[in-house]
Short mmCIF file of C-alpha atoms in Angstrom, two decimals:
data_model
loop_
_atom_site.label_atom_id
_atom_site.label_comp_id
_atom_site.label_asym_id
_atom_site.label_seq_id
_atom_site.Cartn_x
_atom_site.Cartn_y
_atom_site.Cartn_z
CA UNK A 1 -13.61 26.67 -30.09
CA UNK A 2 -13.30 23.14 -28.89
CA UNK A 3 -16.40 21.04 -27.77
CA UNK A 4 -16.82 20.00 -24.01
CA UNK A 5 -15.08 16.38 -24.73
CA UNK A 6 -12.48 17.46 -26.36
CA UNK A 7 -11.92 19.87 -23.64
CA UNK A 8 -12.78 17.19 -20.99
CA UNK A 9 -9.72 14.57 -22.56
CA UNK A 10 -7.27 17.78 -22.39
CA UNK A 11 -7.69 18.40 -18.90
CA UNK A 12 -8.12 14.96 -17.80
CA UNK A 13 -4.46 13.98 -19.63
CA UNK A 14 -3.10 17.39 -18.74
CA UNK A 15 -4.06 16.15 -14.72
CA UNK A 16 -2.82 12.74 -15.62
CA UNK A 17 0.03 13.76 -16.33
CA UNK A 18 0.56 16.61 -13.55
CA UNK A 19 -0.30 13.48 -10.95
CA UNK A 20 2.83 11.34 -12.34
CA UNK A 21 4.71 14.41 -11.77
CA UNK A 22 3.65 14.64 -8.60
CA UNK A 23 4.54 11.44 -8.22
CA UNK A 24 7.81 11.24 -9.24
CA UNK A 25 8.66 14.34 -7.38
CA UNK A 26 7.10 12.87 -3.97
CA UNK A 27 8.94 9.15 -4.62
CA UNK A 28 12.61 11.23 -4.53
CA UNK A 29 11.66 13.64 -1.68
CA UNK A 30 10.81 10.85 0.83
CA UNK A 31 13.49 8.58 0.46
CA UNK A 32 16.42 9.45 3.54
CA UNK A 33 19.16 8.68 4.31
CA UNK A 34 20.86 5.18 5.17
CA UNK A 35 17.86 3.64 2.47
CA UNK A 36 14.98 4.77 4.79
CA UNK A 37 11.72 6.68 4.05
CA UNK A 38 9.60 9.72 5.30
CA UNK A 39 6.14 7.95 6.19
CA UNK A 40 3.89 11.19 5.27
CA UNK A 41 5.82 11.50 2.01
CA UNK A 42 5.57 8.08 1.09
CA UNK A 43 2.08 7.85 2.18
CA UNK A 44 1.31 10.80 -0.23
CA UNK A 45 3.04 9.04 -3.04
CA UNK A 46 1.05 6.29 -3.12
CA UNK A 47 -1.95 7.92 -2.70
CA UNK A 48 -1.10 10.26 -5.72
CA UNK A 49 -0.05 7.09 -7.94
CA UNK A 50 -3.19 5.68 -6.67
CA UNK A 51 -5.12 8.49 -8.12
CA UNK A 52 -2.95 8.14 -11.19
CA UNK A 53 -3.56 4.44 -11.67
CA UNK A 54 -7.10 4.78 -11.34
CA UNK A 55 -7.52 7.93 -13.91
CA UNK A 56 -5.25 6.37 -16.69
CA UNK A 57 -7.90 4.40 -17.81
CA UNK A 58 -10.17 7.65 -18.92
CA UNK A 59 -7.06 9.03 -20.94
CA UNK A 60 -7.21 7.37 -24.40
CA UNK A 61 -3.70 6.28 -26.03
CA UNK A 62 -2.15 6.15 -22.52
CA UNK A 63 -0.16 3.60 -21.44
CA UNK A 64 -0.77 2.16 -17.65
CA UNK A 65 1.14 4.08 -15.05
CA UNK A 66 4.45 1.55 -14.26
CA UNK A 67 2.80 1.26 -10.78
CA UNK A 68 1.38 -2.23 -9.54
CA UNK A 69 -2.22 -1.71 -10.15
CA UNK A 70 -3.57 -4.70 -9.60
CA UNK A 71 -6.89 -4.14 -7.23
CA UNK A 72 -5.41 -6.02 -3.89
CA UNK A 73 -2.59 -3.80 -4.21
CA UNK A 74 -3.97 -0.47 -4.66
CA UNK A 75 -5.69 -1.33 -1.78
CA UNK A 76 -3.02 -2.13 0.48
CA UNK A 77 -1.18 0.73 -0.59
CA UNK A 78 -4.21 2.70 0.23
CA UNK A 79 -4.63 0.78 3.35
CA UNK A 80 -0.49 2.04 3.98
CA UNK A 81 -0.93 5.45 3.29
CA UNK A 82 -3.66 6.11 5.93
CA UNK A 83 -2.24 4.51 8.73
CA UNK A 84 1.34 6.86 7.95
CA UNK A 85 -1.25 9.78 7.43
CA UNK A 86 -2.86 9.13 10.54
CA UNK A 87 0.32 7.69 12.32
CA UNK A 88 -1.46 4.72 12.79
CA UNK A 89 -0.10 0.72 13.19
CA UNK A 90 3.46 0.52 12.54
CA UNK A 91 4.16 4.56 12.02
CA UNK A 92 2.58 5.11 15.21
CA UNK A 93 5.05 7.33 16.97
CA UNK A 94 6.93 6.23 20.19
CA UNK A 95 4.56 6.39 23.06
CA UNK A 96 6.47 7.68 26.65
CA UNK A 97 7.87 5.63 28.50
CA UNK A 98 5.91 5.24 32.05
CA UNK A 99 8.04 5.65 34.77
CA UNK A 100 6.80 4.82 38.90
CA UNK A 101 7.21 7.15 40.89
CA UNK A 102 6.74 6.31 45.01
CA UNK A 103 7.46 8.35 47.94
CA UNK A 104 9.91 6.22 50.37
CA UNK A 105 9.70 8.59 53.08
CA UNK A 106 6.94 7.70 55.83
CA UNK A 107 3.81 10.08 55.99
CA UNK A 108 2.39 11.23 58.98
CA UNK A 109 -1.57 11.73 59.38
CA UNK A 110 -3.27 13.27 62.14
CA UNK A 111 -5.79 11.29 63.71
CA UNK A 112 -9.47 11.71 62.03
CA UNK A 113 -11.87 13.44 64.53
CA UNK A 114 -15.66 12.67 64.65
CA UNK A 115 -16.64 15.86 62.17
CA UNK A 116 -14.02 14.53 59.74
CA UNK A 117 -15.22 11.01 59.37
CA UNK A 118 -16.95 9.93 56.27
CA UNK A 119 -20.95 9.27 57.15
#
């Protein structure tokens, strides 16, 4: 039977290693077509190589994730991945177009009696 630490620095590699999966899988799923990208799927793979970046440090022997981890941009890239979460800023989608619509044909009102004017 294995102590608690040992057990601990299993499952925390075994995780580390299922989020660069993750990763990997979610970086190929969101590119499209013509060189563009999903927004939700690229907002999830950034947060889940966030997560990554920010376990690899617990898992001994483990080389850094080949992410840019440097703290300004893990926090843009976790600034990036809300506002495509949330459809926020630039992945806002489209709002409607307004369009004015008037009535060009003349309207007739009867003329207000005493009883129907305001008091």
């Amino acid at each position: 039977m294995r102590d608690l630490a040992t057990e601990r620095a299993l499952e925390l590699e075994k995780t580390y290693n299922e989020l660069l999966d993750v990763a990997a899988r979610l970086d190929r799923l969101r590119r499209m077509e013509g060189g563009t990208v999903e927004a939700h799927a690229t907002a999830a793979t950034h947060a889940v190589r966030f997560a990554a970046t920010i376990l690899s440090p617990t898992i001994p022997g483990t080389a850094q994730p080949g992410f840019a981890d440097d703290t300004e941009r893990l926090l843009q890239l976790a600034a990036s991945w809300r506002e495509a979460a949330l459809e926020l800023g630039e992945f806002a989608p489209p709002r409607p177009g307004l369009t004015l619509v008037t009535d060009t044909a003349p309207t007739q009102r009867a003329p207000l009696d005493d009883q129907d004017r305001p008091r």
